Amino acid sequence: MNKIKVISLFLIVLLFASCANNNLETNSTIIPTTQKNTLISKANKGDIKAMIELNRVYLFPETKEGLELYNKWYPLVLKSNNTEDIMEFYPIFTKYKKMFINADEKYENILETAVDLGSQKALYILSSHLIRNKQYDKLKKISEKIIKEKNQDKLITLHNIYLFSRQKNEAKKIEKLITKTNKEYFHSLSLNDKLFYTHLIYLQPREKGLEYNEIIKDTINSNDPKLISGMANVLFDDARWYRAKAYLEKAVKLNDKDSLIHFNLANEYKIIDTSKHKYKEQIIFHLTKAALLDNYKATEQLLEIFLKEKNTQAYFDLKQKILKLNESKRALADFYYKQNRITEGDTLLNELAQKNNSQAIISLARSYKSKEFNPEKDALIDKWKNFVLNSDQVYLKEMLKPYLIYREDIEFKNKIIQKQIENNNITVLKELAKNTKFSTNIEKDEAIPYLQKAASFGDVESKYLLANKYNYYDKKESKKRIAIYNELIKQGDIKAYKELGTAYSYAPSGNTKEDVNKSLYYYKKAYKNGDKSALEDIIVYYICPDCPTYNQEQSEIYINKAIEDKNANLLYRLGGTYKIGKIVKRDKKKAIQYYKKASELGSSGAYSALEDIYQNEKEGKNWYEKVVPKKVQTYEDLLNESSKKNTKKNGK
């Protein structure tokens, strides 16, 4: 089997977003004619695209209605067998996940559903999430399921994941089961997974570039314009501009009606045209093609070329054609504004706004009223401001708000905010609460009603934010805080167990034995229900000799759980606790014990901590050379480096 190269899973989530936005057009969102109730009816039947549209236009789940319905629809998403719809829904849920009970679990379930349906992208993203959160037990369950299925594509992806996470033994087990080559793997992927994979291999360090070049060659022979143009984007990122040009030239022959391919090809010609005239005809040809296919950016660039060259005839020819279009017409309006032809620009935008072009509406509504007497212009601005204010297309208000920054805009901006509050917009309520300053009780009291209202709509994040406003040490406020956590526990939110444990650890009664026992009880409940972060709190209670919960036997049990969980960071901090004598008595032997275990699990900080303890001791050298991979750095080099720079260094 050709080895799949190791990639940085840390980059995967960022990559997921960047792939979606690469070379996007700046097209306006046209306000849909579909009514909200029709979309809700479709979503009630499991139509994920309708759920997505309700987010785009009506900002679901930001409103009370939207949150209630998204909670209702979540199980329908998990029942879907459409991978592409699920992966399109995934980033929306990610954006709003804190609003839901057990947010991380729901997030993982969405990705698991897509994985079960064959999405390799979902498997990469889910695995990176589990590794980042030290959820190796869950990753192991997914691995066992994939091994049982014997799905070659998933096995190859899983092999890559284990290599990255330094679980070499697991990777070797998977490798024995793989019979498929990289080439076969690539061809079996869906279009979106192919594009995702090409970006992954671009980001990888490539030995001789064999796999990368093989896939590039296979792509251009595919006769799939979307795949070929997608690979061109990868080549562009890799500064292989002539190859990218060749790919786009092939793609445009296969699909002459894609404005983005024409636009990207024109820009490839610009990059390689060092003489500024060799590809001039091709640049204008493809920009014109894109402009006539209603591409805003292409029209914008083309008009600038005609202006620079004073090409009047070409300008009039283009103008006559694009006046019948939408985005290209908006580009012409913006061109007029740059030429200070304000009235002509206003006329075009007003025509587009009348046809529900959202960018045209916002451009007119955000216009600044001149101090000069211009009643027609002022009336036009007011007309579209009021349209935004009273429109049921709630996303228009969010589009306009960032532009309302002048003193003259304050009154109107407050009107928009009031409308959003009337529409039960949870996000706006949270923003209002966060924007107040909490230096006095009056200001704190001003924020709390916003959070109470948002929390009453079912927003989980608002409940936690509200709880945080109540003082641990004030008896009345502490009760309110605890009541919120108990309510969340009744609703099934696992995170609340740990928060309740923390609340009792700061009890206003002064940490009585009863409070401490309650705190430990809820930390254990949190850990038992899957909150790995509670383990450190449990261990601290058991190792603390001054605490009523001190129990050496129990501490060993839970420290072993940290080892089982491969929680290197916790073991590193535990070593530090014994090293400096915080909470417990200083114990060099135990500090070394936990630092060693942490370093074996990959903690670079533990290497440095052991270096500080051992210095030139023979025992340290023997341990270091046994644990650290060969040909990386000798023990002596590590010590010399440390003494020279007097800073902690990674001994890997």
PDB file of C-alpha atoms in Angstrom, residues 232-433:
ATOM      1  CA  ALA A 232      -6.559  24.397  -9.962  1.00  0.00           C
ATOM      2  CA  ASN A 233      -7.212  26.197  -6.671  1.00  0.00           C
ATOM      3  CA  VAL A 234      -4.804  23.823  -4.913  1.00  0.00           C
ATOM      4  CA  LEU A 235      -2.168  24.412  -7.582  1.00  0.00           C
ATOM      5  CA  PHE A 236      -2.701  28.154  -7.255  1.00  0.00           C
ATOM      6  CA  ASP A 237      -2.100  27.941  -3.481  1.00  0.00           C
ATOM      7  CA  ASP A 238       1.068  25.987  -4.253  1.00  0.00           C
ATOM      8  CA  ALA A 239       2.242  28.796  -6.606  1.00  0.00           C
ATOM      9  CA  ARG A 240       2.112  26.393  -9.555  1.00  0.00           C
ATOM     10  CA  TRP A 241       0.398  28.973 -11.717  1.00  0.00           C
ATOM     11  CA  TYR A 242       1.116  27.569 -15.165  1.00  0.00           C
ATOM     12  CA  ARG A 243      -0.294  24.191 -14.121  1.00  0.00           C
ATOM     13  CA  ALA A 244      -3.315  25.933 -12.604  1.00  0.00           C
ATOM     14  CA  LYS A 245      -3.843  27.807 -15.885  1.00  0.00           C
ATOM     15  CA  ALA A 246      -3.787  24.548 -17.848  1.00  0.00           C
ATOM     16  CA  TYR A 247      -6.365  23.028 -15.513  1.00  0.00           C
ATOM     17  CA  LEU A 248      -8.694  26.011 -15.776  1.00  0.00           C
ATOM     18  CA  GLU A 249      -8.339  26.013 -19.569  1.00  0.00           C
ATOM     19  CA  LYS A 250      -9.477  22.377 -19.553  1.00  0.00           C
ATOM     20  CA  ALA A 251     -12.305  23.110 -17.100  1.00  0.00           C
ATOM     21  CA  VAL A 252     -13.659  26.024 -19.138  1.00  0.00           C
ATOM     22  CA  LYS A 253     -13.822  23.813 -22.250  1.00  0.00           C
ATOM     23  CA  LEU A 254     -15.914  21.329 -20.285  1.00  0.00           C
ATOM     24  CA  ASN A 255     -18.178  23.996 -18.797  1.00  0.00           C
ATOM     25  CA  ASP A 256     -18.395  27.338 -20.576  1.00  0.00           C
ATOM     26  CA  LYS A 257     -21.259  28.544 -18.349  1.00  0.00           C
ATOM     27  CA  ASP A 258     -19.437  28.739 -15.011  1.00  0.00           C
ATOM     28  CA  SER A 259     -18.590  32.383 -14.309  1.00  0.00           C
ATOM     29  CA  LEU A 260     -16.156  31.479 -11.545  1.00  0.00           C
ATOM     30  CA  ILE A 261     -14.011  29.319 -13.835  1.00  0.00           C
ATOM     31  CA  HIS A 262     -13.810  32.163 -16.364  1.00  0.00           C
ATOM     32  CA  PHE A 263     -12.990  34.674 -13.622  1.00  0.00           C
ATOM     33  CA  ASN A 264     -10.275  32.507 -12.043  1.00  0.00           C
ATOM     34  CA  LEU A 265      -8.736  31.778 -15.448  1.00  0.00           C
ATOM     35  CA  ALA A 266      -8.572  35.501 -16.246  1.00  0.00           C
ATOM     36  CA  ASN A 267      -6.734  36.075 -12.981  1.00  0.00           C
ATOM     37  CA  GLU A 268      -4.317  33.209 -13.683  1.00  0.00           C
ATOM     38  CA  TYR A 269      -3.442  34.928 -16.968  1.00  0.00           C
ATOM     39  CA  LYS A 270      -2.870  38.181 -15.055  1.00  0.00           C
ATOM     40  CA  ILE A 271      -0.442  36.522 -12.659  1.00  0.00           C
ATOM     41  CA  ILE A 272       1.722  34.911 -15.331  1.00  0.00           C
ATOM     42  CA  ASP A 273       1.528  37.860 -17.757  1.00  0.00           C
ATOM     43  CA  THR A 274       4.702  39.619 -16.635  1.00  0.00           C
ATOM     44  CA  SER A 275       4.842  41.613 -19.865  1.00  0.00           C
ATOM     45  CA  LYS A 276       1.318  42.972 -19.204  1.00  0.00           C
ATOM     46  CA  HIS A 277       0.230  42.386 -22.811  1.00  0.00           C
ATOM     47  CA  LYS A 278       0.879  38.740 -23.772  1.00  0.00           C
ATOM     48  CA  TYR A 279      -2.440  37.489 -22.382  1.00  0.00           C
ATOM     49  CA  LYS A 280      -4.385  40.746 -22.605  1.00  0.00           C
ATOM     50  CA  GLU A 281      -6.944  39.387 -25.077  1.00  0.00           C
ATOM     51  CA  GLN A 282      -7.512  36.224 -23.036  1.00  0.00           C
ATOM     52  CA  ILE A 283      -7.945  38.251 -19.842  1.00  0.00           C
ATOM     53  CA  ILE A 284     -10.580  40.524 -21.391  1.00  0.00           C
ATOM     54  CA  PHE A 285     -12.286  37.585 -23.115  1.00  0.00           C
ATOM     55  CA  HIS A 286     -12.747  35.562 -19.917  1.00  0.00           C
ATOM     56  CA  LEU A 287     -13.630  38.573 -17.757  1.00  0.00           C
ATOM     57  CA  THR A 288     -16.286  39.468 -20.330  1.00  0.00           C
ATOM     58  CA  LYS A 289     -17.604  35.910 -20.312  1.00  0.00           C
ATOM     59  CA  ALA A 290     -17.805  35.974 -16.512  1.00  0.00           C
ATOM     60  CA  ALA A 291     -19.405  39.430 -16.476  1.00  0.00           C
ATOM     61  CA  LEU A 292     -22.122  38.316 -18.894  1.00  0.00           C
ATOM     62  CA  LEU A 293     -22.709  35.340 -16.595  1.00  0.00           C
ATOM     63  CA  ASP A 294     -23.480  37.884 -13.855  1.00  0.00           C
ATOM     64  CA  ASN A 295     -20.179  37.875 -11.944  1.00  0.00           C
ATOM     65  CA  TYR A 296     -19.730  41.024  -9.841  1.00  0.00           C
ATOM     66  CA  LYS A 297     -15.939  40.879  -9.499  1.00  0.00           C
ATOM     67  CA  ALA A 298     -15.359  40.189 -13.188  1.00  0.00           C
ATOM     68  CA  THR A 299     -17.514  43.182 -14.147  1.00  0.00           C
ATOM     69  CA  GLU A 300     -15.699  45.350 -11.621  1.00  0.00           C
ATOM     70  CA  GLN A 301     -12.278  44.438 -13.053  1.00  0.00           C
ATOM     71  CA  LEU A 302     -13.443  44.796 -16.651  1.00  0.00           C
ATOM     72  CA  LEU A 303     -14.808  48.295 -16.076  1.00  0.00           C
ATOM     73  CA  GLU A 304     -11.513  49.334 -14.476  1.00  0.00           C
ATOM     74  CA  ILE A 305      -9.628  48.076 -17.549  1.00  0.00           C
ATOM     75  CA  PHE A 306     -11.912  50.024 -19.912  1.00  0.00           C
ATOM     76  CA  LEU A 307     -11.526  53.133 -17.747  1.00  0.00           C
ATOM     77  CA  LYS A 308      -7.741  52.874 -17.731  1.00  0.00           C
ATOM     78  CA  GLU A 309      -7.600  52.349 -21.499  1.00  0.00           C
ATOM     79  CA  LYS A 310     -10.387  54.876 -22.175  1.00  0.00           C
ATOM     80  CA  ASN A 311     -12.081  52.199 -24.295  1.00  0.00           C
ATOM     81  CA  THR A 312     -15.435  53.916 -24.776  1.00  0.00           C
ATOM     82  CA  GLN A 313     -16.900  51.482 -27.314  1.00  0.00           C
ATOM     83  CA  ALA A 314     -16.136  48.415 -25.198  1.00  0.00           C
ATOM     84  CA  TYR A 315     -17.662  50.182 -22.184  1.00  0.00           C
ATOM     85  CA  PHE A 316     -20.938  50.948 -24.006  1.00  0.00           C
ATOM     86  CA  ASP A 317     -21.143  47.434 -25.449  1.00  0.00           C
ATOM     87  CA  LEU A 318     -20.737  45.922 -21.980  1.00  0.00           C
ATOM     88  CA  LYS A 319     -23.099  48.404 -20.322  1.00  0.00           C
ATOM     89  CA  GLN A 320     -25.922  47.631 -22.741  1.00  0.00           C
ATOM     90  CA  LYS A 321     -25.714  43.919 -21.894  1.00  0.00           C
ATOM     91  CA  ILE A 322     -25.195  44.046 -18.119  1.00  0.00           C
ATOM     92  CA  LEU A 323     -28.080  46.447 -17.486  1.00  0.00           C
ATOM     93  CA  LYS A 324     -30.311  43.387 -17.938  1.00  0.00           C
ATOM     94  CA  LEU A 325     -28.412  41.429 -15.285  1.00  0.00           C
ATOM     95  CA  ASN A 326     -28.262  41.511 -11.504  1.00  0.00           C
ATOM     96  CA  GLU A 327     -24.785  41.353  -9.954  1.00  0.00           C
ATOM     97  CA  SER A 328     -23.006  42.816 -12.946  1.00  0.00           C
ATOM     98  CA  LYS A 329     -25.472  45.696 -12.883  1.00  0.00           C
ATOM     99  CA  ARG A 330     -24.636  46.250  -9.199  1.00  0.00           C
ATOM    100  CA  ALA A 331     -20.939  46.361 -10.122  1.00  0.00           C
ATOM    101  CA  LEU A 332     -21.777  49.058 -12.679  1.00  0.00           C
ATOM    102  CA  ALA A 333     -23.606  51.052  -9.990  1.00  0.00           C
ATOM    103  CA  ASP A 334     -20.557  50.867  -7.718  1.00  0.00           C
ATOM    104  CA  PHE A 335     -18.379  51.917 -10.666  1.00  0.00           C
ATOM    105  CA  TYR A 336     -20.580  55.017 -11.062  1.00  0.00           C
ATOM    106  CA  TYR A 337     -20.124  55.873  -7.385  1.00  0.00           C
ATOM    107  CA  LYS A 338     -16.331  55.695  -7.764  1.00  0.00           C
ATOM    108  CA  GLN A 339     -16.644  58.147 -10.667  1.00  0.00           C
ATOM    109  CA  ASN A 340     -18.780  60.415  -8.458  1.00  0.00           C
ATOM    110  CA  ARG A 341     -21.796  59.762 -10.698  1.00  0.00           C
ATOM    111  CA  ILE A 342     -24.003  59.429  -7.614  1.00  0.00           C
ATOM    112  CA  THR A 343     -27.416  59.880  -9.233  1.00  0.00           C
ATOM    113  CA  GLU A 344     -26.729  57.211 -11.865  1.00  0.00           C
ATOM    114  CA  GLY A 345     -25.485  54.827  -9.188  1.00  0.00           C
ATOM    115  CA  ASP A 346     -28.554  55.470  -7.026  1.00  0.00           C
ATOM    116  CA  THR A 347     -30.855  54.820  -9.983  1.00  0.00           C
ATOM    117  CA  LEU A 348     -29.314  51.423 -10.739  1.00  0.00           C
ATOM    118  CA  LEU A 349     -29.268  50.323  -7.098  1.00  0.00           C
ATOM    119  CA  ASN A 350     -32.860  51.432  -6.605  1.00  0.00           C
ATOM    120  CA  GLU A 351     -33.908  49.329  -9.603  1.00  0.00           C
ATOM    121  CA  LEU A 352     -32.082  46.326  -8.147  1.00  0.00           C
ATOM    122  CA  ALA A 353     -33.500  46.946  -4.677  1.00  0.00           C
ATOM    123  CA  GLN A 354     -37.004  46.980  -6.140  1.00  0.00           C
ATOM    124  CA  LYS A 355     -36.224  43.473  -7.408  1.00  0.00           C
ATOM    125  CA  ASN A 356     -35.178  42.381  -3.886  1.00  0.00           C
ATOM    126  CA  ASN A 357     -31.392  42.489  -4.294  1.00  0.00           C
ATOM    127  CA  SER A 358     -30.290  42.540  -0.660  1.00  0.00           C
ATOM    128  CA  GLN A 359     -26.860  44.119  -1.271  1.00  0.00           C
ATOM    129  CA  ALA A 360     -28.491  46.936  -3.227  1.00  0.00           C
ATOM    130  CA  ILE A 361     -30.979  47.487  -0.392  1.00  0.00           C
ATOM    131  CA  ILE A 362     -28.203  47.649   2.208  1.00  0.00           C
ATOM    132  CA  SER A 363     -26.028  49.913   0.031  1.00  0.00           C
ATOM    133  CA  LEU A 364     -28.866  52.446  -0.217  1.00  0.00           C
ATOM    134  CA  ALA A 365     -29.923  52.140   3.429  1.00  0.00           C
ATOM    135  CA  ARG A 366     -26.359  52.680   4.680  1.00  0.00           C
ATOM    136  CA  SER A 367     -25.820  55.786   2.525  1.00  0.00           C
ATOM    137  CA  TYR A 368     -24.853  58.910   4.436  1.00  0.00           C
ATOM    138  CA  LYS A 369     -27.122  61.915   4.216  1.00  0.00           C
ATOM    139  CA  SER A 370     -25.284  64.955   2.929  1.00  0.00           C
ATOM    140  CA  LYS A 371     -25.439  68.292   4.747  1.00  0.00           C
ATOM    141  CA  GLU A 372     -26.406  69.823   1.430  1.00  0.00           C
ATOM    142  CA  PHE A 373     -30.080  70.127   0.531  1.00  0.00           C
ATOM    143  CA  ASN A 374     -30.923  66.927  -1.381  1.00  0.00           C
ATOM    144  CA  PRO A 375     -34.469  65.800  -0.485  1.00  0.00           C
ATOM    145  CA  GLU A 376     -34.633  63.142  -3.217  1.00  0.00           C
ATOM    146  CA  LYS A 377     -31.490  61.403  -1.963  1.00  0.00           C
ATOM    147  CA  ASP A 378     -32.610  61.671   1.673  1.00  0.00           C
ATOM    148  CA  ALA A 379     -36.010  60.209   0.789  1.00  0.00           C
ATOM    149  CA  LEU A 380     -34.340  57.295  -1.016  1.00  0.00           C
ATOM    150  CA  ILE A 381     -32.171  56.520   2.020  1.00  0.00           C
ATOM    151  CA  ASP A 382     -35.150  56.714   4.399  1.00  0.00           C
ATOM    152  CA  LYS A 383     -37.223  54.526   2.101  1.00  0.00           C
ATOM    153  CA  TRP A 384     -34.780  51.634   2.241  1.00  0.00           C
ATOM    154  CA  LYS A 385     -33.889  52.115   5.906  1.00  0.00           C
ATOM    155  CA  ASN A 386     -37.558  51.752   6.772  1.00  0.00           C
ATOM    156  CA  PHE A 387     -37.821  48.768   4.460  1.00  0.00           C
ATOM    157  CA  VAL A 388     -35.046  47.025   6.404  1.00  0.00           C
ATOM    158  CA  LEU A 389     -36.595  48.027   9.729  1.00  0.00           C
ATOM    159  CA  ASN A 390     -40.042  46.641   8.887  1.00  0.00           C
ATOM    160  CA  SER A 391     -39.065  43.682   6.704  1.00  0.00           C
ATOM    161  CA  ASP A 392     -39.686  40.150   7.960  1.00  0.00           C
ATOM    162  CA  GLN A 393     -36.404  39.214   6.253  1.00  0.00           C
ATOM    163  CA  VAL A 394     -34.619  39.550   9.580  1.00  0.00           C
ATOM    164  CA  TYR A 395     -31.124  38.981   8.204  1.00  0.00           C
ATOM    165  CA  LEU A 396     -31.298  42.409   6.524  1.00  0.00           C
ATOM    166  CA  LYS A 397     -31.180  44.064   9.950  1.00  0.00           C
ATOM    167  CA  GLU A 398     -28.008  42.150  10.800  1.00  0.00           C
ATOM    168  CA  MET A 399     -26.490  43.149   7.452  1.00  0.00           C
ATOM    169  CA  LEU A 400     -27.187  46.838   8.072  1.00  0.00           C
ATOM    170  CA  LYS A 401     -26.197  47.125  11.754  1.00  0.00           C
ATOM    171  CA  PRO A 402     -22.383  47.127  11.255  1.00  0.00           C
ATOM    172  CA  TYR A 403     -22.670  50.227   9.049  1.00  0.00           C
ATOM    173  CA  LEU A 404     -24.637  52.254  11.606  1.00  0.00           C
ATOM    174  CA  ILE A 405     -21.591  53.751  13.318  1.00  0.00           C
ATOM    175  CA  TYR A 406     -22.180  57.516  13.226  1.00  0.00           C
ATOM    176  CA  ARG A 407     -23.853  59.627  15.875  1.00  0.00           C
ATOM    177  CA  GLU A 408     -26.723  60.291  13.491  1.00  0.00           C
ATOM    178  CA  ASP A 409     -27.323  56.521  13.247  1.00  0.00           C
ATOM    179  CA  ILE A 410     -27.782  55.836  16.975  1.00  0.00           C
ATOM    180  CA  GLU A 411     -31.534  56.408  17.040  1.00  0.00           C
ATOM    181  CA  PHE A 412     -32.168  54.226  14.001  1.00  0.00           C
ATOM    182  CA  LYS A 413     -29.811  51.495  15.257  1.00  0.00           C
ATOM    183  CA  ASN A 414     -31.744  51.415  18.536  1.00  0.00           C
ATOM    184  CA  LYS A 415     -34.951  50.968  16.541  1.00  0.00           C
ATOM    185  CA  ILE A 416     -33.442  47.941  14.806  1.00  0.00           C
ATOM    186  CA  ILE A 417     -32.303  46.467  18.116  1.00  0.00           C
ATOM    187  CA  GLN A 418     -35.779  47.014  19.582  1.00  0.00           C
ATOM    188  CA  LYS A 419     -37.304  45.199  16.599  1.00  0.00           C
ATOM    189  CA  GLN A 420     -34.886  42.318  17.137  1.00  0.00           C
ATOM    190  CA  ILE A 421     -35.822  42.134  20.818  1.00  0.00           C
ATOM    191  CA  GLU A 422     -39.514  42.083  19.852  1.00  0.00           C
ATOM    192  CA  ASN A 423     -38.639  39.216  17.508  1.00  0.00           C
ATOM    193  CA  ASN A 424     -37.151  37.346  20.509  1.00  0.00           C
ATOM    194  CA  ASN A 425     -33.626  37.376  19.083  1.00  0.00           C
ATOM    195  CA  ILE A 426     -31.499  35.527  21.627  1.00  0.00           C
ATOM    196  CA  THR A 427     -28.156  36.573  20.128  1.00  0.00           C
ATOM    197  CA  VAL A 428     -29.062  40.261  20.407  1.00  0.00           C
ATOM    198  CA  LEU A 429     -30.104  39.809  24.057  1.00  0.00           C
ATOM    199  CA  LYS A 430     -26.728  38.206  24.826  1.00  0.00           C
ATOM    200  CA  GLU A 431     -24.885  40.979  22.992  1.00  0.00           C
ATOM    201  CA  LEU A 432     -26.729  43.607  25.033  1.00  0.00           C
ATOM    202  CA  ALA A 433     -25.788  41.804  28.245  1.00  0.00           C
TER     203      ALA A 433
END
